[in-house]
Amino acid sequence: MDSSSDTHSRNRCAACYREFNRMEHLVEHMRVSHHSQHDPRCGVCGKHCRSLDALRDHLGIGSALPKAGCARLFTAQGCALCLAFFPNAFALRAHRAACQLSRGPSLSQLTRSMSRMGIQGGSHGGGGAVAIGCKMVGAGSDGTLDVCARVCVIDENEVILYESFVKPLLPVTQYRHEMTGIRPEHLRDSGTTVKQARKRVEDILFNGEQPWKIRTARGGARLLVGHGLDHDLDGLGIDYPTYLKRDTATYPPLMKTSSRLMSNSLKFLTRSCLGYEIQNGGHQHPYDDCVAAMRLYKRMRALKHSPKGEEKGCIRPPPASVVEAFPAWRQRELERMSPEELLSMSKSDYRCWCVDD
């Protein structure tokens, strides 16, 4: 019994702490798990988790089956929003004031502030990322076809660069007024066509670069942040390179534990990661969605995953395939390595946003 236990501990994954009967099984686990320094980690025991949802389950935040020891310590010294662990309760209290955010200003407040400062919506602003949010109305015989009727673009400082109602190309059969606040007169009185809105948004995104050039080199083109970006861009007819998109609906650490193919809603992510509520019914403005997505992006971008003793980690993008990290022709050599050595070779299968900073 003791011998078997020793064997299992020697074949224990250094990241997720799973134990295997044979070393070759651990090597195969490392091939498919893509553990890396970018994984969300428990600040108490150091366990790597696949997503923030999985880490919350481990720490007992909204879970009925937590890791008892970790959950007890984390309750006293951990932040339930960013999931950071602190050496004492005093440090935690000092951190909480900055970690829990409040809802951004209303559009009317922001518009008055911009008017006093002489800022006009639609300016390109400086560099950095921008966030986009769209509100859709229904077209088609049953009103289920989404068409863009309002668009908002903000910069990293949450200042509106462009905001407008948009006249859809198809007749609107369902305005969804209870949620969007959009009425027929808004679209009838708006002089902005889909083509004009697309041109304004593209001017902000390309930031002076030629459209053909950003396919191979970023140059002045800006990173685009949002939640469900492909849906919003399709509504405007914009094609933007994948490597310049930062989508909070498809970023692995923010996705659901149950499946990599399922995303958490922006409402849930805002509540669980930022500490305030959005989309509570009534007339929802795309500005609120833009602000929430940008804050989520900036919070994830600010995470530091550098190995101990190094200031700058996470420099290289993930390998093109798992074969580069654990090639089959090195199988015997890999089986002689320690779990820690295997972990040091492992790479994530997504590009971490920390490399944007």
Tab-separated table of C-alpha atoms in Angstrom:
chain	number	residue	atom	x	y	z
A	1	MET	CA	0.000	0.000	0.000
A	2	ASP	CA	2.784	2.421	0.904
A	3	SER	CA	4.722	1.509	-2.239
A	4	SER	CA	1.709	2.221	-4.417
A	5	SER	CA	1.175	5.569	-2.685
A	6	ASP	CA	4.824	6.531	-3.263
A	7	THR	CA	4.507	5.651	-6.941
A	8	HIS	CA	1.430	7.821	-7.286
A	9	SER	CA	3.103	10.790	-5.574
A	10	ARG	CA	6.113	10.504	-7.897
A	11	ASN	CA	3.703	10.570	-10.846
A	12	ARG	CA	1.746	13.536	-9.526
A	13	CYS	CA	1.114	16.452	-11.886
A	14	ALA	CA	2.949	19.505	-10.542
A	15	ALA	CA	0.146	21.765	-11.776
A	16	CYS	CA	-3.251	20.198	-11.022
A	17	TYR	CA	-2.005	17.563	-8.518
A	18	ARG	CA	-3.618	14.639	-10.336
A	19	GLU	CA	-1.877	11.334	-9.621
A	20	PHE	CA	-1.135	8.612	-12.174
A	21	ASN	CA	-0.161	4.960	-11.896
A	22	ARG	CA	2.566	5.233	-14.507
A	23	MET	CA	4.866	8.015	-15.658
A	24	GLU	CA	3.821	7.579	-19.282
A	25	HIS	CA	0.275	8.467	-18.235
A	26	LEU	CA	1.524	11.678	-16.641
A	27	VAL	CA	3.415	12.567	-19.832
A	28	GLU	CA	0.256	12.028	-21.880
A	29	HIS	CA	-1.666	14.177	-19.395
A	30	MET	CA	0.842	17.002	-19.873
A	31	ARG	CA	0.471	16.674	-23.637
A	32	VAL	CA	-3.243	17.385	-23.579
A	33	SER	CA	-3.643	19.618	-20.513
A	34	HIS	CA	-1.592	22.633	-21.708
A	35	HIS	CA	-0.722	23.611	-18.134
A	36	SER	CA	1.350	26.782	-17.988
A	37	GLN	CA	2.218	29.782	-15.867
A	38	HIS	CA	-0.831	31.529	-17.381
A	39	ASP	CA	-3.318	29.251	-15.592
A	40	PRO	CA	-5.443	30.767	-12.797
A	41	ARG	CA	-3.835	29.457	-9.587
A	42	CYS	CA	-4.923	28.974	-6.000
A	43	GLY	CA	-2.983	31.388	-3.813
A	44	VAL	CA	-3.168	28.958	-0.881
A	45	CYS	CA	-2.016	25.607	-2.296
A	46	GLY	CA	-0.694	26.677	-5.717
A	47	LYS	CA	-2.974	24.388	-7.741
A	48	HIS	CA	-3.443	25.330	-11.399
A	49	CYS	CA	-7.060	25.595	-12.596
A	50	ARG	CA	-8.353	25.735	-16.137
A	51	SER	CA	-10.555	28.785	-15.617
A	52	LEU	CA	-11.624	31.301	-12.989
A	53	ASP	CA	-14.840	29.316	-12.600
A	54	ALA	CA	-12.825	26.208	-11.706
A	55	LEU	CA	-10.757	28.223	-9.246
A	56	ARG	CA	-13.917	29.597	-7.600
A	57	ASP	CA	-15.198	26.043	-7.182
A	58	HIS	CA	-11.875	25.053	-5.610
A	59	LEU	CA	-12.049	27.987	-3.188
A	60	GLY	CA	-15.691	27.462	-2.283
A	61	ILE	CA	-17.001	30.665	-3.860
A	62	GLY	CA	-20.517	29.674	-4.856
A	63	SER	CA	-19.618	25.974	-4.670
A	64	ALA	CA	-20.904	23.285	-2.345
A	65	LEU	CA	-17.749	21.140	-2.626
A	66	PRO	CA	-14.707	23.365	-1.949
A	67	LYS	CA	-11.204	22.296	-0.991
A	68	ALA	CA	-11.716	22.568	2.769
A	69	GLY	CA	-8.293	23.900	3.820
A	70	CYS	CA	-7.982	26.365	0.950
A	71	ALA	CA	-11.550	27.629	1.344
A	72	ARG	CA	-11.088	28.296	5.061
A	73	LEU	CA	-7.911	30.332	4.606
A	74	PHE	CA	-9.193	32.103	1.499
A	75	THR	CA	-12.359	33.256	3.276
A	76	ALA	CA	-10.203	35.172	5.765
A	77	GLN	CA	-7.442	36.436	3.448
A	78	GLY	CA	-8.662	36.227	-0.152
A	79	CYS	CA	-10.441	38.575	-2.556
A	80	ALA	CA	-13.572	36.977	-4.025
A	81	LEU	CA	-13.377	39.212	-7.129
A	82	CYS	CA	-9.821	38.900	-8.454
A	83	LEU	CA	-9.174	35.686	-6.434
A	84	ALA	CA	-5.862	37.020	-5.114
A	85	PHE	CA	-4.617	35.733	-1.739
A	86	PHE	CA	-3.026	38.106	0.788
A	87	PRO	CA	-0.677	37.490	3.713
A	88	ASN	CA	-3.057	39.042	6.250
A	89	ALA	CA	-6.520	40.545	6.642
A	90	PHE	CA	-5.132	44.100	6.755
A	91	ALA	CA	-3.615	43.768	3.270
A	92	LEU	CA	-6.906	42.332	2.025
A	93	ARG	CA	-8.895	45.313	3.346
A	94	ALA	CA	-6.519	47.743	1.658
A	95	HIS	CA	-6.888	45.843	-1.614
A	96	ARG	CA	-10.693	45.573	-1.626
A	97	ALA	CA	-11.276	49.317	-1.963
A	98	ALA	CA	-9.526	49.371	-5.330
A	99	CYS	CA	-10.669	45.953	-6.542
A	100	GLN	CA	-14.447	46.393	-6.317
A	101	LEU	CA	-15.533	48.794	-9.035
A	102	SER	CA	-18.742	50.756	-9.388
A	103	ARG	CA	-20.835	51.226	-12.477
A	104	GLY	CA	-19.550	53.805	-14.948
A	105	PRO	CA	-21.266	57.188	-15.401
A	106	SER	CA	-24.563	57.308	-17.247
A	107	LEU	CA	-24.517	58.386	-20.876
A	108	SER	CA	-26.169	61.714	-20.035
A	109	GLN	CA	-23.517	62.474	-17.402
A	110	LEU	CA	-20.720	61.496	-19.776
A	111	THR	CA	-22.203	63.559	-22.632
A	112	ARG	CA	-22.403	66.659	-20.413
A	113	SER	CA	-18.830	66.111	-19.251
A	114	MET	CA	-17.597	65.716	-22.836
A	115	SER	CA	-19.432	68.878	-23.878
A	116	ARG	CA	-17.833	70.920	-21.061
A	117	MET	CA	-14.381	69.616	-22.069
A	118	GLY	CA	-15.000	70.228	-25.759
A	119	ILE	CA	-14.580	66.567	-26.681
A	120	GLN	CA	-16.483	65.346	-29.717
A	121	GLY	CA	-17.516	61.739	-30.108
A	122	GLY	CA	-15.957	60.072	-33.115
A	123	SER	CA	-12.392	61.306	-32.611
A	124	HIS	CA	-9.767	58.623	-33.037
A	125	GLY	CA	-8.080	59.267	-29.701
A	126	GLY	CA	-4.577	57.988	-29.031
A	127	GLY	CA	-3.250	54.457	-29.077
A	128	GLY	CA	-4.276	51.524	-26.952
A	129	ALA	CA	-7.306	49.278	-27.093
A	130	VAL	CA	-10.899	50.267	-27.813
A	131	ALA	CA	-14.109	48.484	-26.819
A	132	ILE	CA	-17.243	48.127	-28.928
A	133	GLY	CA	-20.828	47.342	-27.966
A	134	CYS	CA	-23.911	47.061	-30.165
A	135	LYS	CA	-27.615	46.762	-29.475
A	136	MET	CA	-29.619	44.617	-31.844
A	137	VAL	CA	-33.236	44.788	-32.937
A	138	GLY	CA	-35.184	42.039	-34.694
A	139	ALA	CA	-35.781	41.678	-38.420
A	140	GLY	CA	-37.399	38.945	-40.462
A	141	SER	CA	-40.967	37.667	-40.305
A	142	ASP	CA	-40.638	36.501	-36.678
A	143	GLY	CA	-38.221	39.175	-35.438
A	144	THR	CA	-35.438	36.713	-34.577
A	145	LEU	CA	-32.879	38.008	-37.068
A	146	ASP	CA	-30.474	40.325	-35.225
A	147	VAL	CA	-29.624	43.600	-36.960
A	148	CYS	CA	-27.533	46.382	-35.451
A	149	ALA	CA	-29.499	49.480	-34.414
A	150	ARG	CA	-27.075	51.191	-32.032
A	151	VAL	CA	-23.309	51.187	-31.685
A	152	CYS	CA	-20.856	52.602	-29.155
A	153	VAL	CA	-17.048	52.652	-29.160
A	154	ILE	CA	-14.933	53.765	-26.178
A	155	ASP	CA	-11.227	54.033	-25.439
A	156	GLU	CA	-9.293	52.645	-22.454
A	157	ASN	CA	-10.265	55.687	-20.377
A	158	GLU	CA	-13.977	54.903	-20.937
A	159	VAL	CA	-14.424	58.008	-23.102
A	160	ILE	CA	-16.840	57.639	-26.021
A	161	LEU	CA	-15.118	57.813	-29.390
A	162	TYR	CA	-18.271	57.144	-31.372
A	163	GLU	CA	-21.936	56.548	-30.528
A	164	SER	CA	-24.954	56.518	-32.776
A	165	PHE	CA	-28.250	54.907	-33.698
A	166	VAL	CA	-27.973	52.958	-36.951
A	167	LYS	CA	-30.611	52.473	-39.647
A	168	PRO	CA	-30.742	48.724	-40.415
A	169	LEU	CA	-30.765	47.621	-44.047
A	170	LEU	CA	-33.720	45.278	-43.370
A	171	PRO	CA	-37.169	46.331	-42.114
A	172	VAL	CA	-37.370	46.083	-38.316
A	173	THR	CA	-40.165	43.834	-37.058
A	174	GLN	CA	-39.240	43.725	-33.346
A	175	TYR	CA	-37.667	46.740	-31.625
A	176	ARG	CA	-37.183	44.956	-28.261
A	177	HIS	CA	-37.858	48.308	-26.607
A	178	GLU	CA	-38.065	46.877	-23.083
A	179	MET	CA	-34.377	45.936	-23.269
A	180	THR	CA	-32.839	48.258	-25.863
A	181	GLY	CA	-34.880	51.421	-25.333
A	182	ILE	CA	-34.976	51.791	-29.116
A	183	ARG	CA	-38.164	53.130	-30.721
A	184	PRO	CA	-39.086	53.555	-34.404
A	185	GLU	CA	-38.482	57.322	-34.245
A	186	HIS	CA	-34.898	56.801	-33.097
A	187	LEU	CA	-34.033	54.939	-36.270
A	188	ARG	CA	-36.259	57.112	-38.467
A	189	ASP	CA	-34.654	60.340	-37.237
A	190	SER	CA	-31.104	58.960	-37.289
A	191	GLY	CA	-29.156	59.948	-40.373
A	192	THR	CA	-26.584	57.194	-39.890
A	193	THR	CA	-26.684	54.264	-42.279
A	194	VAL	CA	-24.929	50.964	-41.661
A	195	LYS	CA	-22.320	51.941	-44.255
A	196	GLN	CA	-21.601	55.255	-42.524
A	197	ALA	CA	-21.382	53.622	-39.079
A	198	ARG	CA	-19.059	50.942	-40.451
A	199	LYS	CA	-16.774	53.612	-41.946
A	200	ARG	CA	-16.585	55.546	-38.658
A	201	VAL	CA	-15.819	52.429	-36.613
A	202	GLU	CA	-13.207	51.235	-39.117
A	203	ASP	CA	-11.491	54.629	-39.019
A	204	ILE	CA	-11.112	54.262	-35.252
A	205	LEU	CA	-9.898	50.648	-35.470
A	206	PHE	CA	-7.434	51.100	-38.339
A	207	ASN	CA	-6.111	54.307	-36.739
A	208	GLY	CA	-4.514	55.538	-39.946
A	209	GLU	CA	-3.297	52.138	-41.190
A	210	GLN	CA	-4.309	50.763	-44.571
A	211	PRO	CA	-6.835	47.898	-44.220
A	212	TRP	CA	-4.698	45.472	-46.235
A	213	LYS	CA	-1.639	46.177	-44.099
A	214	ILE	CA	-3.079	45.111	-40.729
A	215	ARG	CA	-3.458	41.522	-41.972
A	216	THR	CA	0.280	40.992	-41.629
A	217	ALA	CA	1.459	43.688	-39.194
A	218	ARG	CA	-0.406	45.586	-36.504
A	219	GLY	CA	1.250	48.973	-36.944
A	220	GLY	CA	-1.147	51.649	-35.688
A	221	ALA	CA	-4.231	49.411	-35.746
A	222	ARG	CA	-5.894	49.056	-32.370
A	223	LEU	CA	-6.828	46.065	-30.275
A	224	LEU	CA	-10.590	45.575	-30.219
A	225	VAL	CA	-12.274	44.520	-26.972
A	226	GLY	CA	-15.834	43.290	-26.535
A	227	HIS	CA	-18.130	40.453	-25.516
A	228	GLY	CA	-19.288	38.376	-28.484
A	229	LEU	CA	-17.232	40.453	-30.905
A	230	ASP	CA	-18.043	38.409	-34.009
A	231	HIS	CA	-21.758	39.038	-33.448
A	232	ASP	CA	-21.251	42.799	-33.153
A	233	LEU	CA	-18.869	43.019	-36.101
A	234	ASP	CA	-21.177	40.953	-38.296
A	235	GLY	CA	-23.972	43.413	-37.493
A	236	LEU	CA	-21.831	46.223	-38.905
A	237	GLY	CA	-20.337	44.182	-41.745
A	238	ILE	CA	-16.770	44.615	-40.445
A	239	ASP	CA	-14.044	42.031	-40.977
A	240	TYR	CA	-11.221	42.448	-38.439
A	241	PRO	CA	-8.158	40.209	-37.930
A	242	THR	CA	-8.512	37.626	-35.165
A	243	TYR	CA	-5.129	38.480	-33.641
A	244	LEU	CA	-6.377	42.008	-32.896
A	245	LYS	CA	-9.570	40.855	-31.132
A	246	ARG	CA	-9.844	40.496	-27.354
A	247	ASP	CA	-13.188	38.802	-26.730
A	248	THR	CA	-14.262	38.290	-23.116
A	249	ALA	CA	-16.752	35.631	-24.328
A	250	THR	CA	-14.038	33.353	-25.728
A	251	TYR	CA	-11.030	34.011	-23.462
A	252	PRO	CA	-10.341	30.616	-21.801
A	253	PRO	CA	-9.783	31.816	-18.189
A	254	LEU	CA	-13.167	33.601	-18.272
A	255	MET	CA	-15.142	30.701	-19.742
A	256	LYS	CA	-17.328	28.190	-17.943
A	257	THR	CA	-15.788	25.221	-16.162
A	258	SER	CA	-18.108	22.703	-17.797
A	259	SER	CA	-17.056	23.298	-21.381
A	260	ARG	CA	-14.481	25.347	-23.281
A	261	LEU	CA	-17.195	25.887	-25.910
A	262	MET	CA	-19.498	27.744	-23.509
A	263	SER	CA	-18.981	31.318	-22.372
A	264	ASN	CA	-20.151	33.123	-19.277
A	265	SER	CA	-22.468	36.064	-19.873
A	266	LEU	CA	-21.111	39.592	-19.620
A	267	LYS	CA	-23.565	40.206	-16.784
A	268	PHE	CA	-22.133	37.293	-14.771
A	269	LEU	CA	-18.510	38.252	-15.464
A	270	THR	CA	-19.138	41.856	-14.431
A	271	ARG	CA	-20.749	40.782	-11.160
A	272	SER	CA	-18.207	38.081	-10.302
A	273	CYS	CA	-15.003	39.819	-11.447
A	274	LEU	CA	-15.734	43.542	-11.101
A	275	GLY	CA	-18.269	43.617	-8.268
A	276	TYR	CA	-21.203	45.525	-9.744
A	277	GLU	CA	-24.341	44.808	-11.768
A	278	ILE	CA	-25.254	45.586	-15.375
A	279	GLN	CA	-28.136	44.595	-17.673
A	280	ASN	CA	-30.705	44.643	-14.884
A	281	GLY	CA	-33.599	45.254	-17.233
A	282	GLY	CA	-34.888	48.548	-18.488
A	283	HIS	CA	-33.212	50.446	-21.273
A	284	GLN	CA	-29.707	49.058	-21.642
A	285	HIS	CA	-27.133	51.240	-23.342
A	286	PRO	CA	-24.183	49.701	-25.206
A	287	TYR	CA	-21.879	52.067	-23.300
A	288	ASP	CA	-22.346	49.968	-20.146
A	289	ASP	CA	-21.353	46.827	-22.055
A	290	CYS	CA	-18.296	48.574	-23.503
A	291	VAL	CA	-17.148	49.732	-20.066
A	292	ALA	CA	-17.617	46.283	-18.520
A	293	ALA	CA	-15.746	44.516	-21.334
A	294	MET	CA	-12.887	47.039	-21.212
A	295	ARG	CA	-12.561	46.715	-17.430
A	296	LEU	CA	-12.500	42.929	-17.680
A	297	TYR	CA	-9.828	43.122	-20.367
A	298	LYS	CA	-7.667	45.522	-18.363
A	299	ARG	CA	-7.998	43.371	-15.235
A	300	MET	CA	-6.924	40.219	-17.083
A	301	ARG	CA	-4.164	42.073	-18.929
A	302	ALA	CA	-2.737	43.324	-15.635
A	303	LEU	CA	-2.222	39.803	-14.252
A	304	LYS	CA	1.454	38.916	-13.872
A	305	HIS	CA	2.504	35.348	-14.587
A	306	SER	CA	6.267	35.787	-14.521
A	307	PRO	CA	8.245	32.860	-13.071
A	308	LYS	CA	10.044	33.551	-9.800
A	309	GLY	CA	13.214	35.534	-10.274
A	310	GLU	CA	12.117	37.030	-13.606
A	311	GLU	CA	10.535	40.397	-14.149
A	312	LYS	CA	9.157	39.723	-17.583
A	313	GLY	CA	7.574	36.389	-18.392
A	314	CYS	CA	5.012	35.298	-20.938
A	315	ILE	CA	7.005	36.792	-23.801
A	316	ARG	CA	6.539	34.096	-26.397
A	317	PRO	CA	3.173	33.083	-27.888
A	318	PRO	CA	2.019	29.469	-27.438
A	319	PRO	CA	3.515	26.789	-29.688
A	320	ALA	CA	1.807	25.957	-32.970
A	321	SER	CA	1.068	22.468	-31.690
A	322	VAL	CA	1.585	20.361	-28.584
A	323	VAL	CA	4.204	18.333	-30.490
A	324	GLU	CA	6.655	21.200	-30.051
A	325	ALA	CA	6.469	20.931	-26.257
A	326	PHE	CA	6.195	17.142	-25.848
A	327	PRO	CA	7.312	15.395	-29.074
A	328	ALA	CA	6.617	11.666	-29.253
A	329	TRP	CA	10.214	10.887	-30.265
A	330	ARG	CA	11.335	12.121	-26.809
A	331	GLN	CA	8.947	9.829	-24.947
A	332	ARG	CA	11.579	7.905	-22.971
A	333	GLU	CA	13.440	11.077	-22.075
A	334	LEU	CA	10.192	12.712	-20.952
A	335	GLU	CA	9.362	9.756	-18.708
A	336	ARG	CA	12.651	10.226	-16.863
A	337	MET	CA	11.879	13.873	-16.052
A	338	SER	CA	10.344	15.066	-12.802
A	339	PRO	CA	6.791	16.496	-12.776
A	340	GLU	CA	8.269	19.955	-12.174
A	341	GLU	CA	10.488	19.657	-15.257
A	342	LEU	CA	7.522	18.576	-17.353
A	343	LEU	CA	5.536	21.570	-16.133
A	344	SER	CA	8.350	23.959	-17.029
A	345	MET	CA	8.149	22.704	-20.630
A	346	SER	CA	4.365	22.913	-20.899
A	347	LYS	CA	2.786	25.809	-22.787
A	348	SER	CA	-0.728	27.226	-22.858
A	349	ASP	CA	-2.857	26.726	-25.971
A	350	TYR	CA	-4.042	30.352	-26.077
A	351	ARG	CA	-2.377	33.744	-26.129
A	352	CYS	CA	-2.516	35.250	-22.665
A	353	TRP	CA	-3.611	38.889	-22.514
A	354	CYS	CA	-0.740	39.683	-20.151
A	355	VAL	CA	1.520	39.913	-23.219
A	356	ASP	CA	-0.463	42.979	-24.365
A	357	ASP	CA	0.807	45.049	-21.432
